[in-house]
Coordinates of C-alpha atoms in Angstrom, one line a residue:
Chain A
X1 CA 4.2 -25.9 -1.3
X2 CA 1.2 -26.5 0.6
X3 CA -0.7 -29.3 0.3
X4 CA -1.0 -31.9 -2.5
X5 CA -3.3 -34.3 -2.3
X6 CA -2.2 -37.6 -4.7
X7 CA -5.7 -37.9 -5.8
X8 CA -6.4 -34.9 -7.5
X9 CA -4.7 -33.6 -11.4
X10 CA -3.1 -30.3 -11.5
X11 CA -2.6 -27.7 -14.3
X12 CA 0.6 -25.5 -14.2
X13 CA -2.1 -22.8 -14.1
X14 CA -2.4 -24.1 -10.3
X15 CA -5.6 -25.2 -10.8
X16 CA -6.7 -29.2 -9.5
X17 CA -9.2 -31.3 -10.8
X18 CA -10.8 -33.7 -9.7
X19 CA -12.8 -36.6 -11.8
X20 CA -16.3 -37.2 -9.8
X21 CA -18.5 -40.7 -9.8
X22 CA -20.4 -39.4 -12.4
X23 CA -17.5 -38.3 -15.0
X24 CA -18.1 -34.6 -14.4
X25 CA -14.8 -32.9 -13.0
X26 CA -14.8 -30.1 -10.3
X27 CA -12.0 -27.5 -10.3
X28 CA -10.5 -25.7 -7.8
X29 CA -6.7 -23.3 -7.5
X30 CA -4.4 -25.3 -5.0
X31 CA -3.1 -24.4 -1.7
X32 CA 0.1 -23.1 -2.7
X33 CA -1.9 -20.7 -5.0
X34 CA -4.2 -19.3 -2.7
X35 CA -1.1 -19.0 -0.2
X36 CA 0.7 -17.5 -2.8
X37 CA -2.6 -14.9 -3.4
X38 CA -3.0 -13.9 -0.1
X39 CA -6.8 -13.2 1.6
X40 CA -9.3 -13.6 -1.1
X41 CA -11.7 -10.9 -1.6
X42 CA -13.4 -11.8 -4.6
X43 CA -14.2 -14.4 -6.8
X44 CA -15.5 -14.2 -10.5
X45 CA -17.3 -17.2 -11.4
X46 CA -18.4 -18.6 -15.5
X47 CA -21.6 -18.9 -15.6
X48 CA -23.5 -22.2 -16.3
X49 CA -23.6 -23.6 -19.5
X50 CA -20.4 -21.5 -21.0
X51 CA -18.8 -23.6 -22.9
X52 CA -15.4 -23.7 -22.4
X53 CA -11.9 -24.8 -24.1
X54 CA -8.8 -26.2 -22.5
X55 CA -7.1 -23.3 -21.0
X56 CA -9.1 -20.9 -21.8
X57 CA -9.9 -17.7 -18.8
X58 CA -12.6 -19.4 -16.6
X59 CA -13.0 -16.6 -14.3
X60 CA -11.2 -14.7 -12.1
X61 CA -9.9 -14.7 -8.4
X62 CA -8.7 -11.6 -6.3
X63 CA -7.1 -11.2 -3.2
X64 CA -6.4 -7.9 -1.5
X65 CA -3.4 -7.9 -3.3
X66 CA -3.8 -8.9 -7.0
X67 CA -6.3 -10.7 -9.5
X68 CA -5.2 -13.7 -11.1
X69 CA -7.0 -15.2 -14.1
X70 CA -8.5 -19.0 -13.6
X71 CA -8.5 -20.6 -16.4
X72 CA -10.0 -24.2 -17.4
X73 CA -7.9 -27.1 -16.9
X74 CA -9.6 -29.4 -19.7
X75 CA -12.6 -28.0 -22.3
X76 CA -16.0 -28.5 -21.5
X77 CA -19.1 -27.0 -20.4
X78 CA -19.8 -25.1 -17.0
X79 CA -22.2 -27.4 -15.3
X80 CA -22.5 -26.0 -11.8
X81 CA -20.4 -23.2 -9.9
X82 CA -19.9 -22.2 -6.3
X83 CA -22.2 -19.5 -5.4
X84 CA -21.1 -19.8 -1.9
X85 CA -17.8 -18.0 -2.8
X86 CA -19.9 -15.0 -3.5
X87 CA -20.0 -14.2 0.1
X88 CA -17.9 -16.1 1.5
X89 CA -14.7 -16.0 -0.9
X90 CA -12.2 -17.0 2.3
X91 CA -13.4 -20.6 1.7
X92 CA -10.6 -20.5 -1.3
X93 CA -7.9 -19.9 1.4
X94 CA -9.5 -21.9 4.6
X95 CA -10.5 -25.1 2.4
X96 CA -9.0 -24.8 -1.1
X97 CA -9.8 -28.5 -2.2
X98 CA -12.8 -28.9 -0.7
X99 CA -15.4 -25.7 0.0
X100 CA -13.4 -24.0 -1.5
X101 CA -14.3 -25.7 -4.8
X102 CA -14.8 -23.2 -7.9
X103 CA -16.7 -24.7 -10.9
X104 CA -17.9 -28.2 -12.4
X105 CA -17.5 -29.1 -15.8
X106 CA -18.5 -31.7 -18.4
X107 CA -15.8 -33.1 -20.8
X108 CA -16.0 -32.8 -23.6
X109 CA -13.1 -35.1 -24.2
X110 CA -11.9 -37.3 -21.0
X111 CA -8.6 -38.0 -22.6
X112 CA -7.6 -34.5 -22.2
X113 CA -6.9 -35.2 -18.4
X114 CA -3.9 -36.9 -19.8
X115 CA -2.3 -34.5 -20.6
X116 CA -2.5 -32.7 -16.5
X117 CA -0.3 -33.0 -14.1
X118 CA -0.4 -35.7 -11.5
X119 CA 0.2 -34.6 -7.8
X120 CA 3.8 -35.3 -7.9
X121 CA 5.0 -33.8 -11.2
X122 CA 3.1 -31.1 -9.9
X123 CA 4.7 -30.6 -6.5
X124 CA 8.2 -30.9 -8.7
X125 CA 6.9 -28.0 -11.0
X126 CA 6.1 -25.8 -7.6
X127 CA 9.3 -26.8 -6.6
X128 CA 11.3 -25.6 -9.6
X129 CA 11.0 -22.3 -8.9
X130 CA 8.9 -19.5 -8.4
X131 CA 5.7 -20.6 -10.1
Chain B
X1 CA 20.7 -9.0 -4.3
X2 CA 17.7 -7.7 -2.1
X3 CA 18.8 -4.9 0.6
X4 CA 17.5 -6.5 3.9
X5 CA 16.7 -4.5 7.2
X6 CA 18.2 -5.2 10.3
X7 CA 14.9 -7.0 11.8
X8 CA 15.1 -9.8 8.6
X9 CA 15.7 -12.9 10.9
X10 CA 13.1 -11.5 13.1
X11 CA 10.4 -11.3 10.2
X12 CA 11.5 -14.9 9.4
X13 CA 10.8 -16.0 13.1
X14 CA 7.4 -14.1 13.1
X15 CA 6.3 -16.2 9.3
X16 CA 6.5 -13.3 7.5
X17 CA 6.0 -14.2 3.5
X18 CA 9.0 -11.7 1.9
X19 CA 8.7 -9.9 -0.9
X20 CA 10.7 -7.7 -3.4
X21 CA 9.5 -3.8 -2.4
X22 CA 12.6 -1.7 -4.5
X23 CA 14.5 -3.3 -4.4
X24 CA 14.6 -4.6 -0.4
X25 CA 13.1 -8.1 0.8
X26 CA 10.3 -6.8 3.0
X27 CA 7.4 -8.2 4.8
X28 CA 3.8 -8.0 2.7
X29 CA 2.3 -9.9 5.2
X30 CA 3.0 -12.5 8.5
X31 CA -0.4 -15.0 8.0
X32 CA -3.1 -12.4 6.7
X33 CA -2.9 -9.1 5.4
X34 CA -7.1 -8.6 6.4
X35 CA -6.1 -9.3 10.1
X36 CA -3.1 -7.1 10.2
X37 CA -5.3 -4.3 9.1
X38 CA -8.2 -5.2 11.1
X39 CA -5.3 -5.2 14.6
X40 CA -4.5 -1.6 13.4
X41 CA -8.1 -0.6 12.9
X42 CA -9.2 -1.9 16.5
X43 CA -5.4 -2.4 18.6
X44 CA -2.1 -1.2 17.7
X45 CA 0.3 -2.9 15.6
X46 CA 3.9 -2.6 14.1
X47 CA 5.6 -2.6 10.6
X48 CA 9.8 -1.8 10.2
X49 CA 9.8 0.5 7.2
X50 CA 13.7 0.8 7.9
X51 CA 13.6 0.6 4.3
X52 CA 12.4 4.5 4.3
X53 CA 15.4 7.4 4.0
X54 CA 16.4 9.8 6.4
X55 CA 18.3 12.5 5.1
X56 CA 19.8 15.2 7.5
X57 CA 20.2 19.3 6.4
X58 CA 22.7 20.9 8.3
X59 CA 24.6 24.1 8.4
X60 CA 24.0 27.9 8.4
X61 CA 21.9 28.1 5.6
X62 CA 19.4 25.1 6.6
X63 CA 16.7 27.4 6.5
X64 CA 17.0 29.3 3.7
X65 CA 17.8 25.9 1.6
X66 CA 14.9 24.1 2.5
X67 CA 12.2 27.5 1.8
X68 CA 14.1 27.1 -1.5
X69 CA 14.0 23.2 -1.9
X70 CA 10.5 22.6 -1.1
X71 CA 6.7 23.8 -1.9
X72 CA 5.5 23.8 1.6
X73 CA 7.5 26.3 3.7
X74 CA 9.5 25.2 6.8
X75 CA 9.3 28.8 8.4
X76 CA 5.6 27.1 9.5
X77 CA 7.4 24.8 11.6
X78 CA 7.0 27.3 15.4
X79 CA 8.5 25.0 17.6
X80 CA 11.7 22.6 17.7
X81 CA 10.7 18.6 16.4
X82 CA 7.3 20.0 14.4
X83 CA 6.6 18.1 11.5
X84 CA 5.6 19.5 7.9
X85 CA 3.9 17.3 5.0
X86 CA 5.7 18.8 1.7
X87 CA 6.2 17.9 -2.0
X88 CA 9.7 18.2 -3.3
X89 CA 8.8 20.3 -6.8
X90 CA 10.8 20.5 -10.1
X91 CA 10.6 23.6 -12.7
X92 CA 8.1 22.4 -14.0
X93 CA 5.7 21.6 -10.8
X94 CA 6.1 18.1 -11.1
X95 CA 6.8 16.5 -7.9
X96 CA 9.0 14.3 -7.6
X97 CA 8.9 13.1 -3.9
X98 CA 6.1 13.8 -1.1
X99 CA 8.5 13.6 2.3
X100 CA 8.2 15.0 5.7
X101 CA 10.2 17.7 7.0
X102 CA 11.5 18.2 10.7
X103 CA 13.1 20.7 12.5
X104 CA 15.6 19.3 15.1
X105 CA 17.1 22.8 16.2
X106 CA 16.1 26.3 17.6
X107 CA 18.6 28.3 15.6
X108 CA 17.7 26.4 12.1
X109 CA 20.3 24.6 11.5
X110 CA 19.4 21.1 11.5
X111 CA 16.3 19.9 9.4
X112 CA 15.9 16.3 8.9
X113 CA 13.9 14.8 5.9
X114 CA 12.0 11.7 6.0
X115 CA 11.9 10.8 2.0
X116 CA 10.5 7.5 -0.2
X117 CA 12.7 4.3 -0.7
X118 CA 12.2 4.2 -4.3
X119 CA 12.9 7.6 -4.9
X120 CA 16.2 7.9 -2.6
X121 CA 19.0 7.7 -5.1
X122 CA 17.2 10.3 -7.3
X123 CA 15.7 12.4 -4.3
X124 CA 20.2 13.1 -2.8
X125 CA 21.0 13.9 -6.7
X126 CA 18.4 16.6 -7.1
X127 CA 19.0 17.6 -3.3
X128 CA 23.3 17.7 -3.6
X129 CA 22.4 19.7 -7.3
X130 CA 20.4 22.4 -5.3
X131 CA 22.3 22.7 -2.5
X132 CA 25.2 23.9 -3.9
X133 CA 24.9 27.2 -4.2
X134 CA 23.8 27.2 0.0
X135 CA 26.1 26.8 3.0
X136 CA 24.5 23.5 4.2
X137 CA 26.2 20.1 4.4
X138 CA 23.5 16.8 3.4
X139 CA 24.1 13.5 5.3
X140 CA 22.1 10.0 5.2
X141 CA 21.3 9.0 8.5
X142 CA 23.7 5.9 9.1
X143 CA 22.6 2.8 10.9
X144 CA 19.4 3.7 12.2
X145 CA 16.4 1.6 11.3
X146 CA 12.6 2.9 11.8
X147 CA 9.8 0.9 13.2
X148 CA 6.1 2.2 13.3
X149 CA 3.6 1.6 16.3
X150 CA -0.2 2.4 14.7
X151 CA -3.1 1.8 16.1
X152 CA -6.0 3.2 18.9
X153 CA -3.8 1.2 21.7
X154 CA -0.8 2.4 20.4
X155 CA 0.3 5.6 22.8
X156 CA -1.0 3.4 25.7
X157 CA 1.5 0.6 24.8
X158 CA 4.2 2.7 23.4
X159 CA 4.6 4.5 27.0
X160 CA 4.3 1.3 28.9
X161 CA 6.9 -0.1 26.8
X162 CA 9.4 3.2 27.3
X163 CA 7.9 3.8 31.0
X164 CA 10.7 7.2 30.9
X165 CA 9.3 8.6 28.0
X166 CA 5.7 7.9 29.2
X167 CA 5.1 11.1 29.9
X168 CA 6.3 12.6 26.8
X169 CA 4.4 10.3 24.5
X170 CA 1.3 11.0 26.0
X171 CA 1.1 14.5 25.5
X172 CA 2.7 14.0 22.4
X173 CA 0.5 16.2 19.1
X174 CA 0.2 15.1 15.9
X175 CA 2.7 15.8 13.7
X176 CA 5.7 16.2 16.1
X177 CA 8.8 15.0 17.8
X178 CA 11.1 15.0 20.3
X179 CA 14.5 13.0 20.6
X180 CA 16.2 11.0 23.3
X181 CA 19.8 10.4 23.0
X182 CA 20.2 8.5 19.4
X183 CA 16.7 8.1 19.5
X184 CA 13.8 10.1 17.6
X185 CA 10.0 9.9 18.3
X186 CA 7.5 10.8 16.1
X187 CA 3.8 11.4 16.2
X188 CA 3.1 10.5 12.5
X189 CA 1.9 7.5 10.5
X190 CA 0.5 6.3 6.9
X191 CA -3.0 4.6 8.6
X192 CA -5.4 7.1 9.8
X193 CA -5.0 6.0 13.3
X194 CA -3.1 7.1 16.0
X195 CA 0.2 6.2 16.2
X196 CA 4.2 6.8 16.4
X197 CA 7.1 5.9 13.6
X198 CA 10.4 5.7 15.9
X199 CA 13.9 5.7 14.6
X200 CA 16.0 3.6 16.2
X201 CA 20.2 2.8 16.3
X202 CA 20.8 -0.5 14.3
X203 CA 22.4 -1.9 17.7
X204 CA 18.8 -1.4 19.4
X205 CA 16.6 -2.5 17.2
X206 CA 16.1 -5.9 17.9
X207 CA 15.9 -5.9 21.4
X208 CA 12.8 -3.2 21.3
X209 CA 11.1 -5.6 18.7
X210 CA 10.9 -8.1 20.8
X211 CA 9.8 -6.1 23.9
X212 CA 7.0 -4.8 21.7
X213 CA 6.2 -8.5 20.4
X214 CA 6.4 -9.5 24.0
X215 CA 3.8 -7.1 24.5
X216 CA 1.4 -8.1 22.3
X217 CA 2.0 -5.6 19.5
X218 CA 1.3 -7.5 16.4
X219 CA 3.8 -7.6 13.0
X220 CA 2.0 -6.2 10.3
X221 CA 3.3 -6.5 6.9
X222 CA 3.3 -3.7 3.6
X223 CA 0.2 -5.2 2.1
X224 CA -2.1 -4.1 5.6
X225 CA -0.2 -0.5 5.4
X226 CA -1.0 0.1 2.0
X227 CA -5.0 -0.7 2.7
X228 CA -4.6 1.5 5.9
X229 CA -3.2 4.0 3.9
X230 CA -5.6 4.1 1.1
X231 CA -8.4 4.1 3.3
X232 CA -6.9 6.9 5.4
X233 CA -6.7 8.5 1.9
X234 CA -2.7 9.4 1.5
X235 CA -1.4 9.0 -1.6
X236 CA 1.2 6.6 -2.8
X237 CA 4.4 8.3 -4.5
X238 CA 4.7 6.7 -8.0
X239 CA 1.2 4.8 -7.9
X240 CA -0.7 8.1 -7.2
X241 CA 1.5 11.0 -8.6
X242 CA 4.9 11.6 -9.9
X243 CA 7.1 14.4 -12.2
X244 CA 4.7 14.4 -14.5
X245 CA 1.5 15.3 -12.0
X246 CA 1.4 18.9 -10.0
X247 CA 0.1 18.9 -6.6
X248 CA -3.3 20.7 -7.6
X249 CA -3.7 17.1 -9.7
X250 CA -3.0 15.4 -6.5
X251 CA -4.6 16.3 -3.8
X252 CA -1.7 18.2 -2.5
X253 CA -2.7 22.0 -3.0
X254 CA -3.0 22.4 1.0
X255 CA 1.0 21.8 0.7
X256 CA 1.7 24.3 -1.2
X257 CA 2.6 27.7 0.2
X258 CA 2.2 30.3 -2.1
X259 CA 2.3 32.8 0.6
X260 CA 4.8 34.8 1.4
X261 CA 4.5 35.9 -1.9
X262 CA 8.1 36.9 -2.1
X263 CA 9.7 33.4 -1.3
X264 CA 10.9 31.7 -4.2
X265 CA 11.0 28.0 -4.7
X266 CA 11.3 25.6 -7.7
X267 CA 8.2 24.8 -9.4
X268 CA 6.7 28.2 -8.0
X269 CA 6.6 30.0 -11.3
X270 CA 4.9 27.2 -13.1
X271 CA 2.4 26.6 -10.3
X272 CA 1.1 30.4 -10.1
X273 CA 0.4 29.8 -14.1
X274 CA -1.4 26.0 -13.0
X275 CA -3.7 27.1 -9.7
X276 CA -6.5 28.5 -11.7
X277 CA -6.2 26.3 -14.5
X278 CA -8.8 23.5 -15.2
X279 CA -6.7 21.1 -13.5
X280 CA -8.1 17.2 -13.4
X281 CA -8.5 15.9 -9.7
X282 CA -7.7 13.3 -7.4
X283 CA -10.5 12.2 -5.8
X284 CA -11.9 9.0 -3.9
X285 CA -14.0 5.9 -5.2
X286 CA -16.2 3.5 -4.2
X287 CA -17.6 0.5 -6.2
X288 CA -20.8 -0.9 -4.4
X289 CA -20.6 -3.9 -7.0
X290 CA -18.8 -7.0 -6.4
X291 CA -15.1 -6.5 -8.1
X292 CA -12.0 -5.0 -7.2
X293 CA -11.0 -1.3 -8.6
X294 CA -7.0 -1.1 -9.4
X295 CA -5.0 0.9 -10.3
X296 CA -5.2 1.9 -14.5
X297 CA -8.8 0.8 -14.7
X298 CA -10.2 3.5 -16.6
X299 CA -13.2 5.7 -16.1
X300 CA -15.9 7.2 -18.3
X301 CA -18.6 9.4 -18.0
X302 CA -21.6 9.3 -20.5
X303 CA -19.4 7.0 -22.8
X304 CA -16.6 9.3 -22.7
X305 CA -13.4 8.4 -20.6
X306 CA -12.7 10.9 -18.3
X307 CA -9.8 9.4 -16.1
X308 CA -8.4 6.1 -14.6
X309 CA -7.7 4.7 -11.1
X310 CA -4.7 5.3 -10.0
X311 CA -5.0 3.2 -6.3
X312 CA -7.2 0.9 -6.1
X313 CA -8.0 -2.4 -3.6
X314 CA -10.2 -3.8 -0.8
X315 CA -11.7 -1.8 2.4
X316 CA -11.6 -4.1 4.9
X317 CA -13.9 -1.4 7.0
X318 CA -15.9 -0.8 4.5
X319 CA -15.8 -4.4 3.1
X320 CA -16.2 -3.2 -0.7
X321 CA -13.7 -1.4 -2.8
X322 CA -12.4 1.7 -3.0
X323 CA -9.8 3.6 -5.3
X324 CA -8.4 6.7 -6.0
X325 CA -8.6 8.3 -9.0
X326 CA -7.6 10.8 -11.1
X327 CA -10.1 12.5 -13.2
X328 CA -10.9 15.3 -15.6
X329 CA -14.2 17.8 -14.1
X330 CA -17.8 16.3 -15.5
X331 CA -20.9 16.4 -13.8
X332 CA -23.5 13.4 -13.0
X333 CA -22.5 9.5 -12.6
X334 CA -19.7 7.6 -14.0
X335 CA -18.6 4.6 -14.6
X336 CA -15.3 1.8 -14.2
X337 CA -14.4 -0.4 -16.8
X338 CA -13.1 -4.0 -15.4
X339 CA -12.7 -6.7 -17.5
X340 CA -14.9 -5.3 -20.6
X341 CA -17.8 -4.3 -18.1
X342 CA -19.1 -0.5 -16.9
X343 CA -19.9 -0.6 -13.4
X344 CA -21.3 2.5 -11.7
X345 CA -18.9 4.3 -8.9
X346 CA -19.6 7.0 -6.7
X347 CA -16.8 10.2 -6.5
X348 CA -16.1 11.0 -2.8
X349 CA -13.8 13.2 -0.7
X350 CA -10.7 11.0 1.0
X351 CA -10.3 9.7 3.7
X352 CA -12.7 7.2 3.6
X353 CA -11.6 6.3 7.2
X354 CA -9.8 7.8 10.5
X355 CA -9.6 6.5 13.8
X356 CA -11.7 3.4 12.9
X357 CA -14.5 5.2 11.9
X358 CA -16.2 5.7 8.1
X359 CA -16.0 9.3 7.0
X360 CA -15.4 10.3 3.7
X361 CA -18.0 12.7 2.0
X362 CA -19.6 12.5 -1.3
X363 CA -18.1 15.0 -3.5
X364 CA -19.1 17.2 -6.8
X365 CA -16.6 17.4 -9.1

């Protein structure tokens, strides 16, 4: 499973999210996703300013193994995203919820974090089988 | 239910992740996949690919059978335990296994085949169907498991490790063999580095795992041997060619022996009509951009599409991607297509590595 952490909201798309000071989100894949992916190679980031709808394909992450889409937890627009992964794309698997972070957005309409997972309905969807 | 090798718990107890690999749980990895590559690359690690067929060819006619069966010729094989890199051909010239041929005996009548998992159930059908007609009897080897040792340290541990075969191993050439009671030592490998692939009784094969654990050989998962091989430039058996690809369209011509002229073999007839025919070719890629080439990503040249990856991954040694691919003749630059965007590759001649260090060649197609 990995870790969990209860502060953080999770789409079954095993991305987190996590709701800043300032009412811009930052988005990250969990630990039991980059587990499940393996050494990260390569990351494939938006690019600021996208505009972006609630599940929509956010970029792309790719281990040695396989690429797996990332897609965006709630809609809004790509305020900031981690260059650092460009070199250093093993920050995903060393520090998935915090270096490792992937993009920031701005809602465009808070309540749709009501409708992601909190950490323990999330752990019980990891837990249900082979997600 | 998955098939499981004899080592399982002992994967378990080393944190291997598991995966389905057809149809048997195997080990893709034990941690990381980069640093079981990397321990091949520099020191000398192991992977059970117990999973692999052996397939013994015995009787009077041994010989004769296997000049028949397959496209390389086994009369190349001078002394007892030499090894021979073949495809297995149909009518057509379609291969339909790459496996590695052995003679065990002076007088010819023992040959033992080392053939692909996925291809084992279909590999004994087309074998039994041909044999038929030949005095020669084909058995699976029973209860024997397979473990390779690969890496730059690995003769050096391998003989401390089996200090009575020392001397043996260390004088052992690439591409041969010898035996020792149930026991069967190869100098062969699917990494580019030196190395052994040992088949071992069932009843022994934990207790020489954990000797080689206990000597610091490190567990190194599918997902590291299929970098190492890609990089050493081998091809993969239904990811890089199958029945309906002929060796010249895969890199494979060197194992074809079209001389003697006067020995027949299945898929002869059509490849004397394919060898001068404008056959596309397997070739090696490199993408200096920042993405990941895999396989079915297709390729184009001046707009056109002229072929499609049929490998592709990560180079931990060269720390960019690399593919193979298999394309139609063009000249000047061409391009990959990955998610919607052309990125320019170069066309090289495999292997991109061997023995640790870069060598592939840039190649005019």
């Amino acid at each position: 499973m990995g870790m969990i952490p209860a502060e953080l909201k999770y789409a079954k798309t095993h991305e987190w999210v996590r709701t800043e000071d300032d009412g811009t989100v930052t988005v990250g894949i969990t630990d039991h996703a980059q587990h499940a992916l393996g050494d990260i190679v390569y990351v494939d980031l938006p690019e600021v300013g996208d505009t972006l709808k609630a599940g929509q394909e956010a970029g792309v992450v790719e281990s040695v193994k396989a690429a797996s889409d990332i897609y965006a937890p709630i809609s809004g627009e790509v305020i900031a995203v981690n260059d650092e992964l460009a070199d250093n794309p093993e920050m995903i698997n060393n520090d998935p919820y915090t270096g490792g972070w992937i993009f920031k957005l701005k809602p465009l309409d808070v309540n749709e974090l009501d409708d992601i997972q909190d950490s323990d309905v999330y752990k019980e969807w990891c837990e249900s089988g082979d997600h | 239910m998955l098939k499981r090798t004899t080592l399982y718990e002992k994967h378990q107890a080393s944190g291997a992740k598991l995966v389905d690999f057809s149809g048997w749980e195997m080990p893709i990895h034990y941690g990381s996949q980069l640093e079981e590559h990397d321990v091949v690359r520099k020191d000398v690690g192991m992977f059970d690919i117990s999973h692999i067929t052996s397939l013994d060819v015995t009787g009077k006619d041994a010989r004769v059978f296997l000049r028949y069966l397959l496209a390389n010729d086994v009369e190349k094989l001078t002394n007892v335990g030499q090894a021979l890199y073949t495809g297995m051909l149909d009518e057509t010239g379609g291969i339909l296994d790459d496996l590695i041929v052995y003679r065990m005996q002076e007088d010819n009548t023992f040959y033992r085949l080392i053939v692909n998992c996925a291809t084992r159930s279909k590999d004994c059908a087309w074998i039994n169907q041909h044999s038929a007609q030949f005095a020669v009897q084909i058995s699976e080897q029973a209860n024997v498991s397979m473990l390779a040792i690969q890496g730059p340290n690995a003769r050096e541990k391998l003989s401390q490790v089996m200090p009575k075969l020392a001397e043996k191993i260390e004088k052992l050439a690439y591409f041969h063999s010898f035996t020792d009671g149930d026991w069967m030592i190869c100098a062969t490998g699917y990494t580019g580095e030196d190395g052994f692939e040992v088949i071992i009784p069932d009843a022994e094969i934990e207790a020489y795992w954990d000797h080689l654990l206990a000597s610091d050989v490190k567990p190194c998962g599918l997902g590291a041997r299929d970098t190492l091989r890609l990089e050493a430039g081998m091809n993969l058996y239904g990811t890089d060619m199958d029945e309906s690809i002929n060796p010249y369209e895969a890199n494979m011509a060197w194992t074809v022996a079209l001389k003697p002229v006067d020995r027949n073999f299945v898929g002869r007839n059509a490849l004397e009509g394919l060898i001068d025919a404008d056959n596309r070719k397997l070739v090696g890629i490199i993408l200096d951009a920042k993405a990941i080439l895999r396989s079915h990503q297709q390729v184009f040249h001046d707009g056109k599409n002229v072929g499609e990856i049929t490998s592709g991954s990560f180079s931990p040694t060269l720390q960019k991607s690399i593919g193979l691919a298999r394309v139609n003749s063009f000249n000047g630059s061409c391009e990959v297509e990955i998610r919607g965007k052309r990125l320019p590759i170069s066309i090289v001649k495999p292997p991109f590595v061997r023995k640790g260090k870069i060598v592939y060649q840039s190649l005019e197609i």
